[in-house]
mmCIF file of C-alpha atoms in Angstrom:
data_model
loop_
_atom_site.group_PDB
_atom_site.id
_atom_site.type_symbol
_atom_site.label_atom_id
_atom_site.label_comp_id
_atom_site.label_asym_id
_atom_site.label_seq_id
_atom_site.Cartn_x
_atom_site.Cartn_y
_atom_site.Cartn_z
ATOM 1 C CA MET Y 1 74.312 -184.720 -139.962
ATOM 2 C CA HIS Y 2 75.882 -184.866 -136.487
ATOM 3 C CA LEU Y 3 77.480 -182.101 -134.475
ATOM 4 C CA MET Y 4 80.811 -182.433 -132.648
ATOM 5 C CA ILE Y 5 82.568 -179.956 -130.438
ATOM 6 C CA ASP Y 6 86.139 -179.720 -131.643
ATOM 7 C CA ASP Y 7 89.070 -179.000 -129.419
ATOM 8 C CA PHE Y 8 87.052 -179.600 -126.309
ATOM 9 C CA GLY Y 9 88.693 -178.276 -123.132
ATOM 10 C CA THR Y 10 90.299 -175.299 -124.768
ATOM 11 C CA GLY Y 11 89.187 -171.781 -125.857
ATOM 12 C CA TYR Y 12 85.482 -171.396 -126.507
ATOM 13 C CA SER Y 13 84.711 -175.157 -126.471
ATOM 14 C CA SER Y 14 83.102 -175.299 -123.093
ATOM 15 C CA LEU Y 15 80.637 -177.216 -120.938
ATOM 16 C CA GLY Y 16 78.046 -174.592 -121.681
ATOM 17 C CA TYR Y 17 77.431 -175.919 -125.212
ATOM 18 C CA LEU Y 18 76.636 -179.453 -124.025
ATOM 19 C CA HIS Y 19 73.065 -178.691 -122.963
ATOM 20 C CA ARG Y 20 72.354 -176.062 -125.635
ATOM 21 C CA LEU Y 21 73.279 -178.010 -128.786
ATOM 22 C CA PRO Y 22 72.447 -181.492 -129.976
ATOM 23 C CA ILE Y 23 76.059 -182.728 -129.703
ATOM 24 C CA ARG Y 24 76.889 -186.205 -130.955
ATOM 25 C CA ALA Y 25 80.577 -186.241 -129.935
ATOM 26 C CA LEU Y 26 83.325 -184.240 -128.125
ATOM 27 C CA LYS Y 27 86.677 -184.051 -129.714
ATOM 28 C CA VAL Y 28 89.235 -183.705 -126.934
ATOM 29 C CA ASP Y 29 92.057 -181.307 -127.889
ATOM 30 C CA ARG Y 30 95.398 -182.794 -128.735
ATOM 31 C CA SER Y 31 97.079 -180.736 -125.942
ATOM 32 C CA PHE Y 32 95.770 -183.339 -123.499
ATOM 33 C CA MET Y 33 97.960 -186.039 -125.152
ATOM 34 C CA SER Y 34 101.238 -184.262 -124.270
ATOM 35 C CA GLY Y 35 101.997 -186.652 -121.444
ATOM 36 C CA ALA Y 36 101.959 -183.965 -118.782
ATOM 37 C CA PRO Y 37 100.878 -185.234 -115.253
ATOM 38 C CA GLY Y 38 97.197 -185.370 -115.032
ATOM 39 C CA ASP Y 39 96.484 -185.377 -118.819
ATOM 40 C CA PHE Y 40 94.885 -188.866 -118.889
ATOM 41 C CA ALA Y 41 93.007 -188.122 -115.715
ATOM 42 C CA ILE Y 42 91.442 -185.129 -117.491
ATOM 43 C CA VAL Y 43 90.645 -187.210 -120.591
ATOM 44 C CA GLY Y 44 89.105 -189.859 -118.367
ATOM 45 C CA ALA Y 45 86.922 -187.197 -116.551
ATOM 46 C CA VAL Y 46 85.811 -185.778 -119.883
ATOM 47 C CA VAL Y 47 84.876 -189.300 -121.118
ATOM 48 C CA THR Y 48 82.927 -190.169 -118.020
ATOM 49 C CA MET Y 49 80.994 -186.910 -118.167
ATOM 50 C CA ALA Y 50 80.329 -187.246 -121.912
ATOM 51 C CA HIS Y 51 79.133 -190.843 -121.618
ATOM 52 C CA HIS Y 52 76.720 -189.825 -118.785
ATOM 53 C CA LEU Y 53 75.246 -187.310 -121.277
ATOM 54 C CA GLY Y 54 75.041 -189.879 -124.103
ATOM 55 C CA VAL Y 55 77.922 -188.287 -126.092
ATOM 56 C CA ASP Y 56 80.884 -190.121 -127.774
ATOM 57 C CA VAL Y 57 84.428 -188.968 -127.230
ATOM 58 C CA VAL Y 58 87.159 -188.607 -129.951
ATOM 59 C CA VAL Y 59 90.668 -187.845 -128.566
ATOM 60 C CA GLU Y 60 92.914 -185.951 -131.028
ATOM 61 C CA GLY Y 61 96.736 -186.061 -131.208
ATOM 62 C CA VAL Y 62 97.419 -189.758 -130.823
ATOM 63 C CA GLU Y 63 100.885 -190.101 -132.285
ATOM 64 C CA ARG Y 64 102.427 -193.156 -130.437
ATOM 65 C CA THR Y 65 101.240 -196.646 -129.448
ATOM 66 C CA ASP Y 66 101.913 -196.006 -125.812
ATOM 67 C CA GLN Y 67 99.417 -193.104 -125.925
ATOM 68 C CA LEU Y 68 96.853 -195.295 -127.580
ATOM 69 C CA ASP Y 69 97.421 -198.039 -124.883
ATOM 70 C CA ARG Y 70 96.871 -195.507 -122.108
ATOM 71 C CA LEU Y 71 93.920 -193.982 -123.916
ATOM 72 C CA ARG Y 72 92.135 -197.402 -123.972
ATOM 73 C CA HIS Y 73 91.976 -197.260 -120.184
ATOM 74 C CA THR Y 74 90.087 -193.910 -120.195
ATOM 75 C CA GLY Y 75 87.051 -195.411 -122.032
ATOM 76 C CA ALA Y 76 87.317 -192.973 -124.965
ATOM 77 C CA ASP Y 77 85.325 -194.115 -128.045
ATOM 78 C CA TYR Y 78 87.667 -192.961 -130.839
ATOM 79 C CA ALA Y 79 91.220 -191.711 -131.451
ATOM 80 C CA GLN Y 80 92.760 -189.774 -134.216
ATOM 81 C CA GLY Y 81 96.240 -188.654 -134.975
ATOM 82 C CA TYR Y 82 99.421 -189.323 -136.762
ATOM 83 C CA LEU Y 83 99.656 -192.807 -135.423
ATOM 84 C CA PHE Y 84 96.788 -193.690 -137.896
ATOM 85 C CA ALA Y 85 97.512 -191.357 -140.791
ATOM 86 C CA ARG Y 86 99.320 -188.147 -141.658
ATOM 87 C CA PRO Y 87 97.575 -185.433 -143.639
ATOM 88 C CA LEU Y 88 96.990 -186.658 -147.227
ATOM 89 C CA GLU Y 89 96.843 -185.147 -150.683
ATOM 90 C CA PRO Y 90 93.256 -185.278 -152.088
ATOM 91 C CA ALA Y 91 93.930 -188.208 -154.379
ATOM 92 C CA ASP Y 92 95.564 -190.285 -151.536
ATOM 93 C CA ALA Y 93 92.650 -189.473 -149.243
ATOM 94 C CA GLU Y 94 90.216 -190.697 -151.970
ATOM 95 C CA ALA Y 95 92.151 -193.978 -152.323
ATOM 96 C CA LEU Y 96 92.016 -194.505 -148.511
ATOM 97 C CA LEU Y 97 88.257 -193.973 -148.217
ATOM 98 C CA PRO Y 98 87.076 -197.265 -149.710
ATOM 99 C CA GLN Y 99 89.642 -199.254 -147.615
ATOM 100 C CA ARG Y 100 88.424 -197.502 -144.420
ATOM 101 C CA PHE Y 101 84.708 -198.131 -145.288
ATOM 102 C CA THR Y 102 85.391 -201.749 -146.007
ATOM 103 C CA GLU Y 103 87.269 -202.164 -142.657
ATOM 104 C CA GLY Y 104 84.390 -200.516 -140.780
ATOM 105 C CA ALA Y 105 86.853 -198.039 -139.164
ATOM 106 C CA TRP Y 106 85.719 -194.845 -140.836
ATOM 107 C CA ARG Y 107 83.513 -193.485 -138.080
ATOM 108 C CA ALA Y 108 83.378 -190.164 -136.275
ATOM 109 C CA ALA Y 109 85.083 -188.338 -139.188
ATOM 110 C CA GLU Y 110 88.632 -189.430 -139.471
ATOM 111 C CA ALA Y 111 88.775 -191.059 -136.001
ATOM 112 C CA VAL Y 112 89.594 -194.760 -135.351
ATOM 113 C CA PRO Y 113 87.794 -196.812 -132.727
ATOM 114 C CA VAL Y 114 89.822 -197.096 -129.521
ATOM 115 C CA ALA Y 115 88.488 -200.489 -128.239
#
């Protein structure tokens, strides 16, 4: 089992947890994908910090290919969002699992590798 900090950068998800818990990955909150000035700079800074600590980064809220293209330049490890899949009914999710495992893309929960 691995721990991830969800919605990093908002609320109670803070830097203070990085040294107190055995974190495997940070999940950057979808609010940083809004396209506001500085969003990708913030994501890049989180990625750099996380990688220096040996932690992977998952960026939530990727809905468009232009966002994914810009995200690739930040060095993020994984992306998740509607670009890859919408919420599914349980039966549809079960049907998707073998396909994702076969493709080798089902890592870091429901995230997809960025590179």
